[in-house]
Amino acid sequence: MHKRTNAILRAMLGASLMWGTGAALAADAGPALLPKQLAGPPAEFEAMRAPDPAGAAILSRSALLPVVFDASGRAEVRLPLHDGRLEAMLLAGGGDWSPRLVSPAGVEMPAATLADAARASRLGGEHDGQAGTVLRLDGLVRGDWTLRLQAQPGKDARGYVLLKGADGLELASHQAHRRQVVGEEMRILAMLAADDGISAPRLGHEAGRVQSAQLRILAPDGRESLRPMFDDGRHADGAARDGQLAGAFVPTSTGTWIAQVVVRGHDRMGASFVRTVEHALPVIAAGPRIAGEATAVAGAAGRLSVQLPLADAAPGRHYRVFAEVWGQGGKGAQLPVAWIGGMAEVVDGRVVLGLDERWIGRSGAGAPFELRELRIEDPDHFIPLATAARVPLSTPRLRIHRAIAAHIDETMTMGPRPAAAGPGATATGSKLVLVHGYCSAGVWPQSQFANSATFLDANQNRSHDQFAQRIRNFGAQWNSFGTVAHSQGGAASLHLYAYYWSGLDNASGARLMQSVGTPYQGTNLSGIIATIGNWFGAACGSNSNMTYSGASAWLAGVPTWARAKANYYTTAFRTTNWWTNDYCHIASDLVLGDPEDGTVERSYAQLPGATNRGHTVGQCHTAGMRDPAQYRDAGRNATMSANAAR
């Protein structure tokens, strides 16, 4: 992350049921999915636990301001310009707003001057973005300017103005809830943060004075409501008047809800500001409940099947499940054994996790055992559906000596490899699979990659889990394959390798998975595009896996051994002038912090535990941006091809 991001977040934080080779899950196409039986040592407990929501805070220096017109088709938007520069985008949903700009003194800017500063652009990708007009003007008088807009009378006109603010003042906001289930309260916390990059960040009242703060809620059907945000110490907002704001709402239906924090006030120098943060929150129906103690049943080859009974669980559904296994030492001390988890299907009212008895041998622990930090999550959004701090675990007589110090091998971390019926068993050959990203089509120049094939799921919106299954089904044509992926395709490839057996597990070569421009830790564009799309619609829809909070939840279940097989590259725009803001894309520059590639900030494209293969300046995320597209670098493509596993 950026140095400033780390500093601000640190400051905020200070304030059959017996598996032999794995149970099969139903797949949309192709043979049944075979999930891995994941496990790892106690040293990984912290990394595999559900993340603190504050760690996925959004830091915004921009404001997405709703525009609603009166009956005569008129609207006005106040634009605080702290540094005399206007950088904004009009998102009119295809309408003509005939904008006029009025100075703080009431003087209207000449229409020709405003027209010269306007440039058509698009926020987001070709298929998921929104068209609009970007305005860029320098040398303006500081203060509150007024943007006057005129739409066609009688039309249900509405839209947004996206305004970029000064870099020194940000609005930091994060979720304060862990579940996103219909009928349960969801709470958002926010705080001002001022950072000059030299001294410690100033937070709350030290950063600025808040005049108004609201939580703007957009339901999945577009209905809008406003909720107050409090700093009185009585609404789970911390101490009274400490600068931390809290607002809450209760979702009444499933779907993506938008919680937009809107804060207006004055900075430390007395200049007015407006900042917003957009939280795109997928809300799901209530899921299963843990219905009793867990039982371990002895299986083949020193394996235990840890069976967990559930109530209200739909048969055939699969969930992401994690738990820590703890036992007891000779003098009654509690000893950590291992974490276990993975994707598990509901069969006869139970889910099953695998545990190699050698983990128990390594720990020196004995009965009684228990599961701790247990969580059951939906596999598409990684929202906890059922949790338990502790669940007793009964075990049969163990078949391994307690004091054995076993070498950690693949079977201990992934479970036994599938038998002859496993993926790729009847296929032949090997291939390098070229994978595109979210709401995209084939982007890689296949001729630059030897022995390759192009995966194509054009212009679709898939969760990482759904995307991974499609890569797996495509790759099942060959006995083995590696991947070179763009954008979300990199996360989907890693998801596949982490959770399911596939031809990736049969591949040989230096680099199993390679990616360019993947938002492993999310992108702020996801929330903003989801907010705009709630009103105008978006061809591909919102994707929670690529928000900061969604990416954080996903990464909390990706083992270190899986990350170690990933290799990634990042890029950013080429700097041309020291006196102007450079960018990959004029619209996304209003939102993203430098350096960025037009879609992903470099800091959020990092994958801890993986191999960073380098950063290139002068390349952007996709075609149509200012610099060449990152996937058209012939030199890097040749390097990836030569080193790829197949």
PDB file of C-alpha atoms in Angstrom, residues 322-560:
ATOM      1  CA  PHE A 322     -12.553 -22.512   7.987  1.00  0.00           C
ATOM      2  CA  ALA A 323     -11.701 -23.565  11.529  1.00  0.00           C
ATOM      3  CA  GLU A 324      -8.728 -23.873  13.840  1.00  0.00           C
ATOM      4  CA  VAL A 325      -8.104 -27.226  15.506  1.00  0.00           C
ATOM      5  CA  TRP A 326      -6.915 -27.124  19.112  1.00  0.00           C
ATOM      6  CA  GLY A 327      -6.036 -29.934  21.524  1.00  0.00           C
ATOM      7  CA  GLN A 328      -4.685 -30.386  25.006  1.00  0.00           C
ATOM      8  CA  GLY A 329      -1.124 -30.864  26.198  1.00  0.00           C
ATOM      9  CA  GLY A 330       0.174 -33.157  28.903  1.00  0.00           C
ATOM     10  CA  LYS A 331      -0.358 -30.628  31.702  1.00  0.00           C
ATOM     11  CA  GLY A 332      -3.706 -29.380  30.470  1.00  0.00           C
ATOM     12  CA  ALA A 333      -2.331 -26.537  28.351  1.00  0.00           C
ATOM     13  CA  GLN A 334      -4.221 -25.719  25.158  1.00  0.00           C
ATOM     14  CA  LEU A 335      -2.138 -26.539  22.063  1.00  0.00           C
ATOM     15  CA  PRO A 336      -2.831 -25.337  18.497  1.00  0.00           C
ATOM     16  CA  VAL A 337      -2.867 -28.152  15.931  1.00  0.00           C
ATOM     17  CA  ALA A 338      -3.670 -26.735  12.473  1.00  0.00           C
ATOM     18  CA  TRP A 339      -6.232 -24.751  10.561  1.00  0.00           C
ATOM     19  CA  ILE A 340      -8.499 -26.673   8.180  1.00  0.00           C
ATOM     20  CA  GLY A 341     -10.933 -25.498   5.543  1.00  0.00           C
ATOM     21  CA  GLY A 342     -11.947 -25.213   1.925  1.00  0.00           C
ATOM     22  CA  MET A 343     -15.082 -25.494  -0.158  1.00  0.00           C
ATOM     23  CA  ALA A 344     -17.544 -28.034   1.244  1.00  0.00           C
ATOM     24  CA  GLU A 345     -20.921 -29.218   0.012  1.00  0.00           C
ATOM     25  CA  VAL A 346     -23.907 -29.837   2.288  1.00  0.00           C
ATOM     26  CA  VAL A 347     -24.692 -33.567   2.314  1.00  0.00           C
ATOM     27  CA  ASP A 348     -27.239 -35.065   4.727  1.00  0.00           C
ATOM     28  CA  GLY A 349     -27.241 -31.853   6.741  1.00  0.00           C
ATOM     29  CA  ARG A 350     -23.484 -31.780   7.253  1.00  0.00           C
ATOM     30  CA  VAL A 351     -20.332 -30.326   5.775  1.00  0.00           C
ATOM     31  CA  VAL A 352     -17.050 -32.168   5.992  1.00  0.00           C
ATOM     32  CA  LEU A 353     -13.469 -30.931   6.286  1.00  0.00           C
ATOM     33  CA  GLY A 354     -10.353 -33.072   6.000  1.00  0.00           C
ATOM     34  CA  LEU A 355      -7.602 -33.351   8.611  1.00  0.00           C
ATOM     35  CA  ASP A 356      -4.361 -35.291   8.251  1.00  0.00           C
ATOM     36  CA  GLU A 357      -3.471 -36.940  11.571  1.00  0.00           C
ATOM     37  CA  ARG A 358       0.143 -35.869  11.092  1.00  0.00           C
ATOM     38  CA  TRP A 359      -0.885 -32.331  12.052  1.00  0.00           C
ATOM     39  CA  ILE A 360      -1.893 -33.708  15.434  1.00  0.00           C
ATOM     40  CA  GLY A 361       1.361 -35.611  15.661  1.00  0.00           C
ATOM     41  CA  ARG A 362       3.384 -32.467  14.954  1.00  0.00           C
ATOM     42  CA  SER A 363       1.542 -30.508  17.627  1.00  0.00           C
ATOM     43  CA  GLY A 364       1.926 -33.065  20.415  1.00  0.00           C
ATOM     44  CA  ALA A 365      -1.699 -32.417  21.362  1.00  0.00           C
ATOM     45  CA  GLY A 366      -4.225 -34.963  22.566  1.00  0.00           C
ATOM     46  CA  ALA A 367      -7.911 -35.119  23.429  1.00  0.00           C
ATOM     47  CA  PRO A 368     -10.104 -33.289  24.131  1.00  0.00           C
ATOM     48  CA  PHE A 369     -10.030 -31.418  20.817  1.00  0.00           C
ATOM     49  CA  GLU A 370     -12.130 -28.491  19.660  1.00  0.00           C
ATOM     50  CA  LEU A 371     -12.666 -26.235  16.665  1.00  0.00           C
ATOM     51  CA  ARG A 372     -12.108 -22.534  17.212  1.00  0.00           C
ATOM     52  CA  GLU A 373     -12.786 -19.422  15.120  1.00  0.00           C
ATOM     53  CA  LEU A 374     -15.169 -21.473  12.988  1.00  0.00           C
ATOM     54  CA  ARG A 375     -16.837 -19.642  10.117  1.00  0.00           C
ATOM     55  CA  ILE A 376     -19.054 -20.757   7.257  1.00  0.00           C
ATOM     56  CA  GLU A 377     -19.235 -18.293   4.349  1.00  0.00           C
ATOM     57  CA  ASP A 378     -21.075 -18.108   1.072  1.00  0.00           C
ATOM     58  CA  PRO A 379     -18.603 -18.918  -1.736  1.00  0.00           C
ATOM     59  CA  ASP A 380     -19.306 -15.894  -3.944  1.00  0.00           C
ATOM     60  CA  HIS A 381     -19.080 -12.951  -1.528  1.00  0.00           C
ATOM     61  CA  PHE A 382     -17.313 -14.592   1.456  1.00  0.00           C
ATOM     62  CA  ILE A 383     -19.932 -13.256   3.852  1.00  0.00           C
ATOM     63  CA  PRO A 384     -20.045 -15.179   7.170  1.00  0.00           C
ATOM     64  CA  LEU A 385     -23.308 -17.073   7.517  1.00  0.00           C
ATOM     65  CA  ALA A 386     -22.553 -19.045  10.664  1.00  0.00           C
ATOM     66  CA  THR A 387     -19.744 -18.589  13.185  1.00  0.00           C
ATOM     67  CA  ALA A 388     -18.687 -20.089  16.483  1.00  0.00           C
ATOM     68  CA  ALA A 389     -15.846 -19.223  18.825  1.00  0.00           C
ATOM     69  CA  ARG A 390     -15.570 -22.848  19.988  1.00  0.00           C
ATOM     70  CA  VAL A 391     -17.140 -26.156  18.972  1.00  0.00           C
ATOM     71  CA  PRO A 392     -16.190 -29.452  20.695  1.00  0.00           C
ATOM     72  CA  LEU A 393     -14.593 -32.013  18.373  1.00  0.00           C
ATOM     73  CA  SER A 394     -14.782 -35.688  19.236  1.00  0.00           C
ATOM     74  CA  THR A 395     -12.127 -37.932  17.663  1.00  0.00           C
ATOM     75  CA  PRO A 396     -11.546 -41.676  17.318  1.00  0.00           C
ATOM     76  CA  ARG A 397      -8.438 -43.357  18.624  1.00  0.00           C
ATOM     77  CA  LEU A 398      -5.557 -41.763  16.747  1.00  0.00           C
ATOM     78  CA  ARG A 399      -3.328 -43.891  14.563  1.00  0.00           C
ATOM     79  CA  ILE A 400      -0.201 -41.786  14.736  1.00  0.00           C
ATOM     80  CA  HIS A 401       2.300 -41.199  17.542  1.00  0.00           C
ATOM     81  CA  ARG A 402       1.788 -37.807  19.173  1.00  0.00           C
ATOM     82  CA  ALA A 403       5.459 -36.871  19.177  1.00  0.00           C
ATOM     83  CA  ILE A 404       6.131 -37.465  15.467  1.00  0.00           C
ATOM     84  CA  ALA A 405       7.622 -34.469  13.611  1.00  0.00           C
ATOM     85  CA  ALA A 406       6.263 -34.885  10.102  1.00  0.00           C
ATOM     86  CA  HIS A 407       7.513 -32.987   7.072  1.00  0.00           C
ATOM     87  CA  ILE A 408       4.645 -30.883   5.738  1.00  0.00           C
ATOM     88  CA  ASP A 409       3.796 -32.282   2.312  1.00  0.00           C
ATOM     89  CA  GLU A 410       1.136 -31.679  -0.318  1.00  0.00           C
ATOM     90  CA  THR A 411      -1.271 -34.218   1.158  1.00  0.00           C
ATOM     91  CA  MET A 412      -1.218 -32.421   4.499  1.00  0.00           C
ATOM     92  CA  THR A 413      -2.019 -29.018   2.955  1.00  0.00           C
ATOM     93  CA  MET A 414      -4.294 -29.977   0.020  1.00  0.00           C
ATOM     94  CA  GLY A 415      -5.552 -33.454   0.846  1.00  0.00           C
ATOM     95  CA  PRO A 416      -5.031 -36.586  -1.268  1.00  0.00           C
ATOM     96  CA  ARG A 417      -4.879 -36.071  -5.013  1.00  0.00           C
ATOM     97  CA  PRO A 418      -7.961 -37.305  -6.881  1.00  0.00           C
ATOM     98  CA  ALA A 419      -8.000 -40.839  -8.210  1.00  0.00           C
ATOM     99  CA  ALA A 420      -8.107 -41.718 -11.903  1.00  0.00           C
ATOM    100  CA  ALA A 421     -11.468 -39.953 -12.339  1.00  0.00           C
ATOM    101  CA  GLY A 422      -9.952 -36.608 -11.392  1.00  0.00           C
ATOM    102  CA  PRO A 423      -9.700 -33.559 -13.679  1.00  0.00           C
ATOM    103  CA  GLY A 424      -7.502 -34.010 -16.705  1.00  0.00           C
ATOM    104  CA  ALA A 425      -7.070 -37.733 -16.093  1.00  0.00           C
ATOM    105  CA  THR A 426      -8.494 -38.779 -19.448  1.00  0.00           C
ATOM    106  CA  ALA A 427      -7.233 -35.712 -21.341  1.00  0.00           C
ATOM    107  CA  THR A 428      -3.796 -35.470 -22.898  1.00  0.00           C
ATOM    108  CA  GLY A 429      -1.262 -32.774 -23.564  1.00  0.00           C
ATOM    109  CA  SER A 430      -0.424 -29.503 -21.847  1.00  0.00           C
ATOM    110  CA  LYS A 431      -1.254 -25.892 -22.581  1.00  0.00           C
ATOM    111  CA  LEU A 432      -0.757 -22.304 -21.430  1.00  0.00           C
ATOM    112  CA  VAL A 433      -4.226 -20.815 -20.882  1.00  0.00           C
ATOM    113  CA  LEU A 434      -4.582 -17.073 -21.547  1.00  0.00           C
ATOM    114  CA  VAL A 435      -7.274 -15.584 -19.307  1.00  0.00           C
ATOM    115  CA  HIS A 436      -9.002 -12.203 -19.642  1.00  0.00           C
ATOM    116  CA  GLY A 437     -10.566 -10.161 -16.838  1.00  0.00           C
ATOM    117  CA  TYR A 438     -13.910  -8.928 -15.537  1.00  0.00           C
ATOM    118  CA  CYS A 439     -16.468  -7.850 -18.151  1.00  0.00           C
ATOM    119  CA  SER A 440     -13.874  -8.294 -20.878  1.00  0.00           C
ATOM    120  CA  ALA A 441     -13.040 -10.473 -23.850  1.00  0.00           C
ATOM    121  CA  GLY A 442      -9.849 -11.991 -25.191  1.00  0.00           C
ATOM    122  CA  VAL A 443      -7.050  -9.449 -24.754  1.00  0.00           C
ATOM    123  CA  TRP A 444      -3.817 -11.418 -25.047  1.00  0.00           C
ATOM    124  CA  PRO A 445      -2.073 -11.603 -28.451  1.00  0.00           C
ATOM    125  CA  GLN A 446      -2.005 -15.389 -28.575  1.00  0.00           C
ATOM    126  CA  SER A 447       0.706 -15.453 -31.249  1.00  0.00           C
ATOM    127  CA  GLN A 448       3.173 -14.165 -28.631  1.00  0.00           C
ATOM    128  CA  PHE A 449       2.683 -17.226 -26.409  1.00  0.00           C
ATOM    129  CA  ALA A 450       3.910 -20.686 -27.365  1.00  0.00           C
ATOM    130  CA  ASN A 451       1.605 -23.681 -27.009  1.00  0.00           C
ATOM    131  CA  SER A 452      -1.262 -21.522 -25.753  1.00  0.00           C
ATOM    132  CA  ALA A 453      -5.047 -21.326 -25.891  1.00  0.00           C
ATOM    133  CA  THR A 454      -7.391 -18.403 -25.181  1.00  0.00           C
ATOM    134  CA  PHE A 455     -10.054 -18.783 -22.519  1.00  0.00           C
ATOM    135  CA  LEU A 456     -13.123 -16.755 -23.433  1.00  0.00           C
ATOM    136  CA  ASP A 457     -16.128 -15.875 -21.282  1.00  0.00           C
ATOM    137  CA  ALA A 458     -16.790 -12.568 -22.975  1.00  0.00           C
ATOM    138  CA  ASN A 459     -18.196  -9.537 -21.160  1.00  0.00           C
ATOM    139  CA  GLN A 460     -19.452 -11.406 -18.117  1.00  0.00           C
ATOM    140  CA  ASN A 461     -19.628 -10.624 -14.415  1.00  0.00           C
ATOM    141  CA  ARG A 462     -18.508 -13.637 -12.380  1.00  0.00           C
ATOM    142  CA  SER A 463     -17.488 -14.035  -8.787  1.00  0.00           C
ATOM    143  CA  HIS A 464     -13.984 -15.421  -8.288  1.00  0.00           C
ATOM    144  CA  ASP A 465     -15.548 -18.818  -7.531  1.00  0.00           C
ATOM    145  CA  GLN A 466     -17.709 -18.843 -10.661  1.00  0.00           C
ATOM    146  CA  PHE A 467     -14.844 -17.531 -12.808  1.00  0.00           C
ATOM    147  CA  ALA A 468     -12.473 -20.180 -11.434  1.00  0.00           C
ATOM    148  CA  GLN A 469     -14.868 -22.990 -12.276  1.00  0.00           C
ATOM    149  CA  ARG A 470     -15.049 -21.843 -15.893  1.00  0.00           C
ATOM    150  CA  ILE A 471     -11.265 -21.710 -16.191  1.00  0.00           C
ATOM    151  CA  ARG A 472     -11.108 -25.209 -14.754  1.00  0.00           C
ATOM    152  CA  ASN A 473     -13.692 -26.532 -17.217  1.00  0.00           C
ATOM    153  CA  PHE A 474     -11.887 -24.943 -20.171  1.00  0.00           C
ATOM    154  CA  GLY A 475      -8.544 -26.324 -18.981  1.00  0.00           C
ATOM    155  CA  ALA A 476      -9.983 -29.830 -18.618  1.00  0.00           C
ATOM    156  CA  GLN A 477      -9.295 -30.325 -22.349  1.00  0.00           C
ATOM    157  CA  TRP A 478      -5.673 -30.963 -21.383  1.00  0.00           C
ATOM    158  CA  ASN A 479      -3.996 -33.027 -18.732  1.00  0.00           C
ATOM    159  CA  SER A 480      -2.158 -29.965 -17.444  1.00  0.00           C
ATOM    160  CA  PHE A 481      -2.118 -26.199 -17.895  1.00  0.00           C
ATOM    161  CA  GLY A 482      -0.677 -22.998 -16.497  1.00  0.00           C
ATOM    162  CA  THR A 483      -2.226 -19.531 -16.717  1.00  0.00           C
ATOM    163  CA  VAL A 484      -1.309 -16.042 -17.860  1.00  0.00           C
ATOM    164  CA  ALA A 485      -4.117 -13.759 -16.753  1.00  0.00           C
ATOM    165  CA  HIS A 486      -5.208 -10.141 -16.946  1.00  0.00           C
ATOM    166  CA  SER A 487      -7.038  -8.222 -14.219  1.00  0.00           C
ATOM    167  CA  GLN A 488      -9.641 -10.346 -12.369  1.00  0.00           C
ATOM    168  CA  GLY A 489      -8.458 -13.412 -14.266  1.00  0.00           C
ATOM    169  CA  GLY A 490      -5.377 -13.469 -12.033  1.00  0.00           C
ATOM    170  CA  ALA A 491      -7.480 -13.674  -8.866  1.00  0.00           C
ATOM    171  CA  ALA A 492      -9.762 -16.303 -10.440  1.00  0.00           C
ATOM    172  CA  SER A 493      -6.749 -18.453 -11.393  1.00  0.00           C
ATOM    173  CA  LEU A 494      -5.409 -18.256  -7.846  1.00  0.00           C
ATOM    174  CA  HIS A 495      -8.849 -19.099  -6.479  1.00  0.00           C
ATOM    175  CA  LEU A 496      -8.988 -22.183  -8.704  1.00  0.00           C
ATOM    176  CA  TYR A 497      -5.580 -23.400  -7.573  1.00  0.00           C
ATOM    177  CA  ALA A 498      -6.348 -22.760  -3.906  1.00  0.00           C
ATOM    178  CA  TYR A 499      -9.725 -24.515  -3.700  1.00  0.00           C
ATOM    179  CA  TYR A 500     -10.178 -27.064  -6.489  1.00  0.00           C
ATOM    180  CA  TRP A 501      -8.183 -29.821  -8.134  1.00  0.00           C
ATOM    181  CA  SER A 502      -7.568 -29.046 -11.801  1.00  0.00           C
ATOM    182  CA  GLY A 503      -4.975 -29.330 -14.542  1.00  0.00           C
ATOM    183  CA  LEU A 504      -3.039 -26.590 -12.709  1.00  0.00           C
ATOM    184  CA  ASP A 505      -2.000 -29.270 -10.225  1.00  0.00           C
ATOM    185  CA  ASN A 506      -0.501 -31.401 -12.998  1.00  0.00           C
ATOM    186  CA  ALA A 507       1.527 -28.623 -14.636  1.00  0.00           C
ATOM    187  CA  SER A 508       5.305 -28.409 -14.647  1.00  0.00           C
ATOM    188  CA  GLY A 509       7.431 -25.338 -15.233  1.00  0.00           C
ATOM    189  CA  ALA A 510       8.845 -22.341 -13.411  1.00  0.00           C
ATOM    190  CA  ARG A 511       5.724 -20.178 -13.077  1.00  0.00           C
ATOM    191  CA  LEU A 512       2.358 -21.826 -12.526  1.00  0.00           C
ATOM    192  CA  MET A 513       0.240 -18.650 -12.512  1.00  0.00           C
ATOM    193  CA  GLN A 514       1.193 -15.233 -13.922  1.00  0.00           C
ATOM    194  CA  SER A 515      -0.873 -12.071 -13.991  1.00  0.00           C
ATOM    195  CA  VAL A 516      -0.754  -8.429 -15.029  1.00  0.00           C
ATOM    196  CA  GLY A 517      -2.899  -5.659 -13.528  1.00  0.00           C
ATOM    197  CA  THR A 518      -4.843  -7.856 -11.098  1.00  0.00           C
ATOM    198  CA  PRO A 519      -6.645  -5.982  -8.262  1.00  0.00           C
ATOM    199  CA  TYR A 520      -5.723  -8.563  -5.616  1.00  0.00           C
ATOM    200  CA  GLN A 521      -6.662  -6.093  -2.871  1.00  0.00           C
ATOM    201  CA  GLY A 522      -9.510  -4.435  -4.779  1.00  0.00           C
ATOM    202  CA  THR A 523     -10.113  -1.127  -6.530  1.00  0.00           C
ATOM    203  CA  ASN A 524     -12.116   1.912  -5.449  1.00  0.00           C
ATOM    204  CA  LEU A 525     -13.666   2.060  -8.906  1.00  0.00           C
ATOM    205  CA  SER A 526     -15.853  -0.941  -8.014  1.00  0.00           C
ATOM    206  CA  GLY A 527     -17.898   0.940  -5.437  1.00  0.00           C
ATOM    207  CA  ILE A 528     -18.253   4.101  -7.517  1.00  0.00           C
ATOM    208  CA  ILE A 529     -19.311   2.262 -10.677  1.00  0.00           C
ATOM    209  CA  ALA A 530     -21.792   0.193  -8.638  1.00  0.00           C
ATOM    210  CA  THR A 531     -23.285   3.415  -7.242  1.00  0.00           C
ATOM    211  CA  ILE A 532     -23.690   4.993 -10.676  1.00  0.00           C
ATOM    212  CA  GLY A 533     -24.979   1.733 -12.119  1.00  0.00           C
ATOM    213  CA  ASN A 534     -27.687   1.543  -9.442  1.00  0.00           C
ATOM    214  CA  TRP A 535     -29.386   4.479 -11.195  1.00  0.00           C
ATOM    215  CA  PHE A 536     -28.382   4.009 -14.811  1.00  0.00           C
ATOM    216  CA  GLY A 537     -27.801   0.278 -14.962  1.00  0.00           C
ATOM    217  CA  ALA A 538     -24.567  -1.377 -15.983  1.00  0.00           C
ATOM    218  CA  ALA A 539     -24.189  -4.125 -18.542  1.00  0.00           C
ATOM    219  CA  CYS A 540     -22.098  -6.335 -16.288  1.00  0.00           C
ATOM    220  CA  GLY A 541     -23.322  -5.270 -12.845  1.00  0.00           C
ATOM    221  CA  SER A 542     -21.365  -4.828  -9.627  1.00  0.00           C
ATOM    222  CA  ASN A 543     -18.707  -7.269  -8.456  1.00  0.00           C
ATOM    223  CA  SER A 544     -18.123  -7.377  -4.705  1.00  0.00           C
ATOM    224  CA  ASN A 545     -14.940  -9.464  -4.998  1.00  0.00           C
ATOM    225  CA  MET A 546     -13.112  -6.424  -6.357  1.00  0.00           C
ATOM    226  CA  THR A 547     -14.124  -3.923  -3.696  1.00  0.00           C
ATOM    227  CA  TYR A 548     -11.591  -3.351  -0.924  1.00  0.00           C
ATOM    228  CA  SER A 549     -13.712  -5.166   1.657  1.00  0.00           C
ATOM    229  CA  GLY A 550     -14.619  -8.026  -0.688  1.00  0.00           C
ATOM    230  CA  ALA A 551     -11.006  -8.571  -1.728  1.00  0.00           C
ATOM    231  CA  SER A 552      -9.918  -8.502   1.917  1.00  0.00           C
ATOM    232  CA  ALA A 553     -12.476 -11.177   2.828  1.00  0.00           C
ATOM    233  CA  TRP A 554     -11.401 -13.345  -0.124  1.00  0.00           C
ATOM    234  CA  LEU A 555      -7.688 -13.102   0.649  1.00  0.00           C
ATOM    235  CA  ALA A 556      -8.310 -14.177   4.249  1.00  0.00           C
ATOM    236  CA  GLY A 557      -8.989 -17.670   2.925  1.00  0.00           C
ATOM    237  CA  VAL A 558      -6.176 -18.025   0.374  1.00  0.00           C
ATOM    238  CA  PRO A 559      -3.361 -20.163   1.845  1.00  0.00           C
ATOM    239  CA  THR A 560       0.280 -19.100   1.737  1.00  0.00           C
TER     240      THR A 560
END
